[in-house]
CSV table of C-alpha atoms and ligand atoms in Angstrom, one decimal:
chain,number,residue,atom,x,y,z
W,1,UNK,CA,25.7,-9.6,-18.0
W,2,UNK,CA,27.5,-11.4,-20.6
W,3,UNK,CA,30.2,-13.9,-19.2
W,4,UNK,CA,33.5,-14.6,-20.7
W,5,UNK,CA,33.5,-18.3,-21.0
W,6,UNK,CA,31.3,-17.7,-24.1
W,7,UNK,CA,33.0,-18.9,-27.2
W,8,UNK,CA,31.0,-17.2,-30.0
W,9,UNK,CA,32.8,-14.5,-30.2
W,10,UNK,CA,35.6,-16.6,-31.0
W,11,UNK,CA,34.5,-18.6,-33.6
W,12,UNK,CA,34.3,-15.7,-35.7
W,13,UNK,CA,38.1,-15.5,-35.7
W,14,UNK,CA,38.4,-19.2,-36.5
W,15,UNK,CA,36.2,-18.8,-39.4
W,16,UNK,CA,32.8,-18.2,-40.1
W,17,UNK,CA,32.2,-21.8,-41.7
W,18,UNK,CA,28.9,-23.5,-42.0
W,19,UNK,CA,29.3,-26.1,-38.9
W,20,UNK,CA,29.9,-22.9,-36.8
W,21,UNK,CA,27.1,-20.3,-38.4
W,22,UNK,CA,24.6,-23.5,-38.0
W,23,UNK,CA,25.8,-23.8,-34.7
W,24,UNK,CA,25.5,-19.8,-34.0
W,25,UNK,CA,21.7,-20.3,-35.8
W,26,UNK,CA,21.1,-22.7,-32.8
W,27,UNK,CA,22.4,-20.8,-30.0
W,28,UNK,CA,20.1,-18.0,-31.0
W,29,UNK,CA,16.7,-20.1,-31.2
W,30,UNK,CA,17.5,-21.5,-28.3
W,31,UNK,CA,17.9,-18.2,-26.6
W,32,UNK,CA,14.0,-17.7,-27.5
W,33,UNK,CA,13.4,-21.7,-27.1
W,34,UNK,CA,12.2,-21.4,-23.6
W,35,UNK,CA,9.5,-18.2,-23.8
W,36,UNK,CA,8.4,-19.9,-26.9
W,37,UNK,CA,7.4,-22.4,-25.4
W,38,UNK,CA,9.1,-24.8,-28.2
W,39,UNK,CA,10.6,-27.6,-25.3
W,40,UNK,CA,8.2,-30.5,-24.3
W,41,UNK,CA,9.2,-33.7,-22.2
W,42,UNK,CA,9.0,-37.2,-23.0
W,43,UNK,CA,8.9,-40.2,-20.9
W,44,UNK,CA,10.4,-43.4,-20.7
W,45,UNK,CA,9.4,-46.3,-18.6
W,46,UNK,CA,11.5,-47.6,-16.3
W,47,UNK,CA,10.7,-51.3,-15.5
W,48,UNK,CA,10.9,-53.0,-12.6
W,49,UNK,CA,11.8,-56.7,-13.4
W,50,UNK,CA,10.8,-58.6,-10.4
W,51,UNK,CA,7.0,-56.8,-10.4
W,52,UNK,CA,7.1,-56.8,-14.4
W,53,UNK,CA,5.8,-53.2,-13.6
W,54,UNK,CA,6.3,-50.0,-14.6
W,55,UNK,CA,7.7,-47.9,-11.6
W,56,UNK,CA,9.2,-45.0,-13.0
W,57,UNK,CA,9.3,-42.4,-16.2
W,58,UNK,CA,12.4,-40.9,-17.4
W,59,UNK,CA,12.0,-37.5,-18.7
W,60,UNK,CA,13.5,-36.9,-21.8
W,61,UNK,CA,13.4,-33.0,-23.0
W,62,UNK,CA,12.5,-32.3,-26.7
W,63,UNK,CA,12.9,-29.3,-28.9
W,64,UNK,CA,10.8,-28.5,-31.5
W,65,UNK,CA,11.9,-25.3,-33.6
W,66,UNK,CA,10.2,-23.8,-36.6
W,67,UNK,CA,13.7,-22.5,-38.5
W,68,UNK,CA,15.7,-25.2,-37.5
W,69,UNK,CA,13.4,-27.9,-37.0
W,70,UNK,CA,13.6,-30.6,-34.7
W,71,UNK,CA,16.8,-30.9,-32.8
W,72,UNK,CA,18.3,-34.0,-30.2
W,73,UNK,CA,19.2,-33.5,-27.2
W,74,UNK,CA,22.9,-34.6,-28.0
W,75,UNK,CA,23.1,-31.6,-29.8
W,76,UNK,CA,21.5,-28.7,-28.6
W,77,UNK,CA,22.1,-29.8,-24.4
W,78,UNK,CA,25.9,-29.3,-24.9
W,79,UNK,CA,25.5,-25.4,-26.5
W,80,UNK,CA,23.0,-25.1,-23.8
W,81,UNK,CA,25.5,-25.8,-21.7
W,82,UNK,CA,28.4,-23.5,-23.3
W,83,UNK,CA,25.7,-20.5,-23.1
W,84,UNK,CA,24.8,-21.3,-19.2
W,85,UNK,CA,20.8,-21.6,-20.7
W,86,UNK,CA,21.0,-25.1,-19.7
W,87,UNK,CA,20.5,-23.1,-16.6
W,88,UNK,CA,16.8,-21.9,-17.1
W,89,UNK,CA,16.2,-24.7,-19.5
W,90,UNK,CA,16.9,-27.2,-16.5
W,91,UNK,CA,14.4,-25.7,-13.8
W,92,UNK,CA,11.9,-25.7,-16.5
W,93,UNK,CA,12.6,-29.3,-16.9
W,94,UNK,CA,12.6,-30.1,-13.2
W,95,UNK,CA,9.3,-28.2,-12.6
W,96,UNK,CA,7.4,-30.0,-15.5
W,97,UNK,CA,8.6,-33.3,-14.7
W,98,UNK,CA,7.2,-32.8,-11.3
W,99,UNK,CA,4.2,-31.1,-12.4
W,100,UNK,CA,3.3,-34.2,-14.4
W,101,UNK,CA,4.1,-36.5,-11.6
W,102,UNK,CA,1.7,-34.7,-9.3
W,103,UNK,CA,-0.9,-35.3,-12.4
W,104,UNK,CA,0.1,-38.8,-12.4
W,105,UNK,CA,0.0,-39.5,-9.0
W,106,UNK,CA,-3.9,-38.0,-9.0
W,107,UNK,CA,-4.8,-40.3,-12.0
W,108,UNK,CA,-4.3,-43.9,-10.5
W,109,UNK,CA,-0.1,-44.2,-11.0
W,110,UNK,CA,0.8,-43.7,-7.2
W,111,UNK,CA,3.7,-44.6,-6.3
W,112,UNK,CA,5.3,-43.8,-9.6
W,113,UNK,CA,8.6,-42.1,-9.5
W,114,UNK,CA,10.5,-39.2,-12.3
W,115,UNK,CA,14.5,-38.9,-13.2
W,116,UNK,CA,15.3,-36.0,-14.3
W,117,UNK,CA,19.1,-35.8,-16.1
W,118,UNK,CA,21.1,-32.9,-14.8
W,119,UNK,CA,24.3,-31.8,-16.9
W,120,UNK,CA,27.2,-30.9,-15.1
W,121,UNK,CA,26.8,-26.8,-15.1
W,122,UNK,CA,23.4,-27.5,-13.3
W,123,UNK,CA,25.2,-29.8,-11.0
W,124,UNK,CA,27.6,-27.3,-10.1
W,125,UNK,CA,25.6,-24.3,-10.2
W,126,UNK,CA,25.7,-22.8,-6.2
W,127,UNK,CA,21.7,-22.9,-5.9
W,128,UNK,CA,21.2,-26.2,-6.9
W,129,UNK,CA,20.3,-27.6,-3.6
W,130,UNK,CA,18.0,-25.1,-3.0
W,131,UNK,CA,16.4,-24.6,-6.3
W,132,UNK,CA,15.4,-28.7,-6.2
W,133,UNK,CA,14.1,-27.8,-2.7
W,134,UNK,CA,11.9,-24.9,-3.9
W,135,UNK,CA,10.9,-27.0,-7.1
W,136,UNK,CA,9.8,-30.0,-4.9
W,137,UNK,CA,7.7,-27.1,-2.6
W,138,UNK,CA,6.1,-25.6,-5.3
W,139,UNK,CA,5.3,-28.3,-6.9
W,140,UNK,CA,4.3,-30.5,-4.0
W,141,UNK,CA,5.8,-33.6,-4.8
W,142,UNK,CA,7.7,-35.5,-2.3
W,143,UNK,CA,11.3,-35.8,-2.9
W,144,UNK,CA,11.2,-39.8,-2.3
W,145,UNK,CA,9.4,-39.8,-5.7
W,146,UNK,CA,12.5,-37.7,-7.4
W,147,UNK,CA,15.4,-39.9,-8.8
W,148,UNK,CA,17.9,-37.4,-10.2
W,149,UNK,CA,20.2,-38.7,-12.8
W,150,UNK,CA,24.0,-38.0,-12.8
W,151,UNK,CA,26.6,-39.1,-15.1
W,152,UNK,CA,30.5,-40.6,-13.9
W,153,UNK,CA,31.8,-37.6,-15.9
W,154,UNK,CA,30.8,-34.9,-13.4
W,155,UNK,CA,31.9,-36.8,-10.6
W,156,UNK,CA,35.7,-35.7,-11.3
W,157,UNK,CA,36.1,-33.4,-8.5
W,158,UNK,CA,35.2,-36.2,-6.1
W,159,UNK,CA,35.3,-34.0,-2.8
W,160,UNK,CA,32.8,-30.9,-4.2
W,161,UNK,CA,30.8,-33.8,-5.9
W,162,UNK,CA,30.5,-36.0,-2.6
W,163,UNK,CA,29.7,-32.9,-0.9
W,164,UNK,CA,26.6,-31.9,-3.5
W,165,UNK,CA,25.3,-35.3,-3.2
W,166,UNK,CA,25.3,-35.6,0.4
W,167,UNK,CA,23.2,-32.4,0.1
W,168,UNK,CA,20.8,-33.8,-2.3
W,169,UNK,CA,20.5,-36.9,-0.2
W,170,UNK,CA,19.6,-35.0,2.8
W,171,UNK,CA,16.4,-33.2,0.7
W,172,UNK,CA,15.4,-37.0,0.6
W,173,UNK,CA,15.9,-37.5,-3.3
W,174,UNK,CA,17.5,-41.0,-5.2
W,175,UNK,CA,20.5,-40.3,-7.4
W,176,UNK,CA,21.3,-42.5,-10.2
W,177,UNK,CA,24.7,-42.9,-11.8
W,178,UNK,CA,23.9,-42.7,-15.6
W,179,UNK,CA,25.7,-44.3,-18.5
W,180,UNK,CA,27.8,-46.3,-16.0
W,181,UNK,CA,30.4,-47.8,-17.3
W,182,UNK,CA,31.8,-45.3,-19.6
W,183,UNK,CA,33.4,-42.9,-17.9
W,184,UNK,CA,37.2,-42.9,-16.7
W,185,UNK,CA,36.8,-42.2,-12.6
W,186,UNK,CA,37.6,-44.5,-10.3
W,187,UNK,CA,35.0,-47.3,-9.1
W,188,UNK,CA,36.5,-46.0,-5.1
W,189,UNK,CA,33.8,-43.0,-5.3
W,190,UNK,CA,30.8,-45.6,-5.6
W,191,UNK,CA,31.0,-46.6,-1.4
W,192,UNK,CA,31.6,-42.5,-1.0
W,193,UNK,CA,28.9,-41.4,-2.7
W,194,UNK,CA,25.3,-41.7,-1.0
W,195,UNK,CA,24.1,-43.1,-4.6
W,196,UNK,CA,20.9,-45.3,-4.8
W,197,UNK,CA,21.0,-47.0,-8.4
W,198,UNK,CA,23.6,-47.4,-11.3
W,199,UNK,CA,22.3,-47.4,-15.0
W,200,UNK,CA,24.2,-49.7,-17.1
W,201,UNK,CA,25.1,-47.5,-20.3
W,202,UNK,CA,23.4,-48.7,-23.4
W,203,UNK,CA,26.7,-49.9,-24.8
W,204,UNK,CA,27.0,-53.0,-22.9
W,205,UNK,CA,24.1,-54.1,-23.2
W,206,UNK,CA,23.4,-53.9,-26.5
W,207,UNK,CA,25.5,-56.9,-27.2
W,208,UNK,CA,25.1,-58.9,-24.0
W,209,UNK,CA,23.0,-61.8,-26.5
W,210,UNK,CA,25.8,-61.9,-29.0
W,211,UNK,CA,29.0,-61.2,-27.0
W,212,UNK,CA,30.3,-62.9,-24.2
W,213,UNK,CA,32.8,-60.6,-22.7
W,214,UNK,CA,29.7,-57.7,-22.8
W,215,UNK,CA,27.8,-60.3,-21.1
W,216,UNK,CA,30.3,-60.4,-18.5
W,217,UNK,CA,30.5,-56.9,-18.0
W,218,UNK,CA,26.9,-56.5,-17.3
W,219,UNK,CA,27.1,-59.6,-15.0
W,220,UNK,CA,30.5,-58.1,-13.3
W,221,UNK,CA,28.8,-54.5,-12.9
W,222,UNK,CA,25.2,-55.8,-11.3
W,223,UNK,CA,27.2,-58.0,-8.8
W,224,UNK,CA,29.4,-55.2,-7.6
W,225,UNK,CA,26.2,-52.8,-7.6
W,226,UNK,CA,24.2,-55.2,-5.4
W,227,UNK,CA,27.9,-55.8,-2.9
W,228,UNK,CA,27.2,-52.4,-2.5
W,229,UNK,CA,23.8,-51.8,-1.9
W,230,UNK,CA,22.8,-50.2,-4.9
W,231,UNK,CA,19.9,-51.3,-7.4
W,232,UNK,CA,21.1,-51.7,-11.1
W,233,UNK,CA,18.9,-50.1,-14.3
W,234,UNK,CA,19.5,-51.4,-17.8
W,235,UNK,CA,19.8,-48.9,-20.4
W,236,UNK,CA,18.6,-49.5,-23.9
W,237,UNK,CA,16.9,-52.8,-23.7
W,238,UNK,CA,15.5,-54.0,-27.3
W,239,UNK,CA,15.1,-57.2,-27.2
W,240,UNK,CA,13.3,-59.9,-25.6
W,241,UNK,CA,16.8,-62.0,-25.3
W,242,UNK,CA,18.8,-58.8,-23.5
W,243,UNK,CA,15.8,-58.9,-21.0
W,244,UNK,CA,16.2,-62.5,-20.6
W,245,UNK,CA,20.1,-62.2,-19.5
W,246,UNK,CA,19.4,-59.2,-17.5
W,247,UNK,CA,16.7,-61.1,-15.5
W,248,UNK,CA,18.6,-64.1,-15.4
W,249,UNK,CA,21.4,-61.7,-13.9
W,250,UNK,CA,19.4,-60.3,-11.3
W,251,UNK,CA,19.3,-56.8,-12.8
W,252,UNK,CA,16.6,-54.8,-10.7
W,253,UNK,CA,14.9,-52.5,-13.5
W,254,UNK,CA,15.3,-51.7,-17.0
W,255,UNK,CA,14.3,-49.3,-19.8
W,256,UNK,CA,14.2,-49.9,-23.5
W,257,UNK,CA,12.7,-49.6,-26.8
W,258,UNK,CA,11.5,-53.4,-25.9
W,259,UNK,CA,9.0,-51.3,-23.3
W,260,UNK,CA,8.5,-48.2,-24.7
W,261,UNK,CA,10.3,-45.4,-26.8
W,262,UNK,CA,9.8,-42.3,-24.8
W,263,UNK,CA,6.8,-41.0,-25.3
W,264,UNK,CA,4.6,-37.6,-24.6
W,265,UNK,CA,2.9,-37.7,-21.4
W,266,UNK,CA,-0.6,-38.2,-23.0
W,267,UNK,CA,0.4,-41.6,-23.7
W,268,UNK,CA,2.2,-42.4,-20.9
W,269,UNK,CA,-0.6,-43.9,-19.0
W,270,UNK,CA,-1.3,-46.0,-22.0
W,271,UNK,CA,1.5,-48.6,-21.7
W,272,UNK,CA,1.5,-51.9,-21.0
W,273,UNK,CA,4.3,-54.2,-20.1
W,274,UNK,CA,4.8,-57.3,-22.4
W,275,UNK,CA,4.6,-60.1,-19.9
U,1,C2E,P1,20.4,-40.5,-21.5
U,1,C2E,O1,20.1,-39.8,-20.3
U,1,C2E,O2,21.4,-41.6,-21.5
U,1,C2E,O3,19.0,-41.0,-22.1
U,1,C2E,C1,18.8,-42.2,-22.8
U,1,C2E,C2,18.8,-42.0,-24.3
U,1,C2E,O4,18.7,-43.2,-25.0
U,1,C2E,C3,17.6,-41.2,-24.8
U,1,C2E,O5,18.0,-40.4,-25.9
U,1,C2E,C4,16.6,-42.3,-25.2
U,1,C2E,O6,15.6,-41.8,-26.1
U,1,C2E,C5,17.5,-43.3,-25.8
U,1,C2E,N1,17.0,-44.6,-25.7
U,1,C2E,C6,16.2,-45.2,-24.7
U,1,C2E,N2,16.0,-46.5,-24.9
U,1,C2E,C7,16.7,-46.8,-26.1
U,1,C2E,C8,16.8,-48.0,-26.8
U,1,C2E,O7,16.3,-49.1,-26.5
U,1,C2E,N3,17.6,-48.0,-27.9
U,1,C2E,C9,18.2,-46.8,-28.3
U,1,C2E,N4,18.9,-46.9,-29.4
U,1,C2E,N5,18.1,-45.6,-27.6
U,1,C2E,C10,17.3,-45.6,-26.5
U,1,C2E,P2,17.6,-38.9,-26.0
U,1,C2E,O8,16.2,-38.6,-25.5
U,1,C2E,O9,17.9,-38.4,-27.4
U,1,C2E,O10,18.5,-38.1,-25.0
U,1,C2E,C11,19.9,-38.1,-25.3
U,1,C2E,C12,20.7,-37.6,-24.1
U,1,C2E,O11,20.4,-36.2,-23.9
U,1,C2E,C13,20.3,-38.2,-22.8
U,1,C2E,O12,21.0,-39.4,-22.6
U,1,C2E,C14,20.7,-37.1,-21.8
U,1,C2E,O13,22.1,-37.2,-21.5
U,1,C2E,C15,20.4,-35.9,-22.5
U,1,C2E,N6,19.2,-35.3,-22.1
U,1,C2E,C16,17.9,-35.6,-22.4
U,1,C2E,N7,17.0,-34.8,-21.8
U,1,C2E,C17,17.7,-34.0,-20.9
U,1,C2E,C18,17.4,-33.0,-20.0
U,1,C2E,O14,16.2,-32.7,-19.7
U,1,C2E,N8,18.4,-32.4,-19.3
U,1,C2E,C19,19.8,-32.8,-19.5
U,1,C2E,N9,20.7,-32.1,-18.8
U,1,C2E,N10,20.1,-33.7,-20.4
U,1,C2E,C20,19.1,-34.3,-21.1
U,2,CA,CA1,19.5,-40.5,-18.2
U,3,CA,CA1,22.1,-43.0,-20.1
């Protein structure tokens, strides 16, 4: 059944212009993305700084379509979204992701652990708990080696969202705050929440060689992570000098073109750590 939140419908009385057809084009391949078998994931490493290992893989969907070529995330994840196919298009993500990690854990990378993003229809969406249950079933993988990824921005409703996580908690998964940092709600929710890590958003630290007060930020957040409990993950790492602060800083793991772009799963296996 069709629901009414769609807004396609009314974009035809706002005018048919060509941000809004190429928007329509994109909703329609993506309605045939997932049969097509057109997504594939990618995976960044996560580093951990005080092992100068890698100890987990970010999964990082990708769309590759033949009429409308290849589109970001950024893009198509918020129309997926609007149309609820984030839906469908998020189990399938969930079960690859752990698919692969079961691979991986065969092949000599035990121990190594997958975050998955969720957006904030999947977060809300009544069967989450148990759909993560079934997928970690199914796919055999146990949930201590699942970090799902949240960002601030969902976290509004702070009594249904402390309830959800609880949930997850209780399957035995790690949540990660995402893009921390840049959101608006309040820092009270961090000692409510049953969160294990906070990702510094890329923002802050892509200045934090140049720019004192961005340097202070990422000092100021990785103090009040480790006050309470929590392990810290820096976002968007390039340089050699931003992994030099961060280290200095105590920051627990970090992520980063400096490692790795994300990368297919063939060549996963294949990275090394610059020591
Ligand atoms: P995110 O979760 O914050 O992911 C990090 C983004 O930063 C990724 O972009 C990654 O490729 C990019 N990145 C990583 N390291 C660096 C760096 O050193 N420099 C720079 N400039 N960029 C870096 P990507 O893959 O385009 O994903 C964009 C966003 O789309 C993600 O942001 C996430 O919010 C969303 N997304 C991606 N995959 C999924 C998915 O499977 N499900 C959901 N719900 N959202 C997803
Ligand atoms: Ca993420
Ligand atoms: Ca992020």
């Amino acid at each position: 059944a069709k629901k009414q939140g769609r807004n396609n419908f009314q974009m035809y009385d706002v005018m048919l212009d060509r941000q809004a057809f190429e928007k329509l084009q994109v909703e329609n391949e993506l309605r045939k993305a997932l049969e097509r078998e057109e997504f594939v994931l990618h995976y960044q490493p996560i580093v951990n700084l005080c092992k100068n290992e890698i100890t987990g893989a970010e999964a990082l969907i990708r769309w590759q379509n033949d009429r409308v070529g290849f589109v970001s995330p950024d893009q198509f994840i918020p129309i997926a979204e609007e149309t609820g196919l984030i839906i469908p298009i998020g189990e399938w993500v969930l079960k690859t992701a752990l698919l692969q990690l079961k691979e991986w854990h065969g092949n000599g990378l035990e121990g190594l652990t997958v975050s998955v993003n969720l957006s904030i229809r999947q977060f809300y969406q009544p069967n989450l708990i148990s759909m993560v249950k079934e997928t970690l079933e199914l796919t055999g993988v146990e949930p201590r080696f699942l970090t799902i990824e949240i960002t601030e921005s969902m976290t509004m409703d702070v009594e249904k969202a402390s309830f959800i996580l609880h949930e997850l908690k209780k399957l035995g998964v790690n949540i990660s705050i995402d893009d921390f940092g840049t959101g608006y709600s309040s820092l009270s929710y961090l000692k409510r929440f049953p969160i294990d890590h906070l990702k510094i958003d890329r923002c802050f630290v892509m200045d934090i060689a140049e720019n004192k007060s961005d340097e202070n930020i990422a000092t100021t957040i990785i103090l009040m992570a480790h006050n309470l409990g929590l392990s810290v993950i820096a976002e968007g790492v390039e340089t050699a000098e931003q992994l030099g602060l961060l280290k200095q800083h105590r920051c627990n793991e970090a992520q980063g073109y400096h490692f790795s772009k994300p990368v297919p799963a063939e060549e996963f296996s294949k990275i090394k750590v610059p020591s």
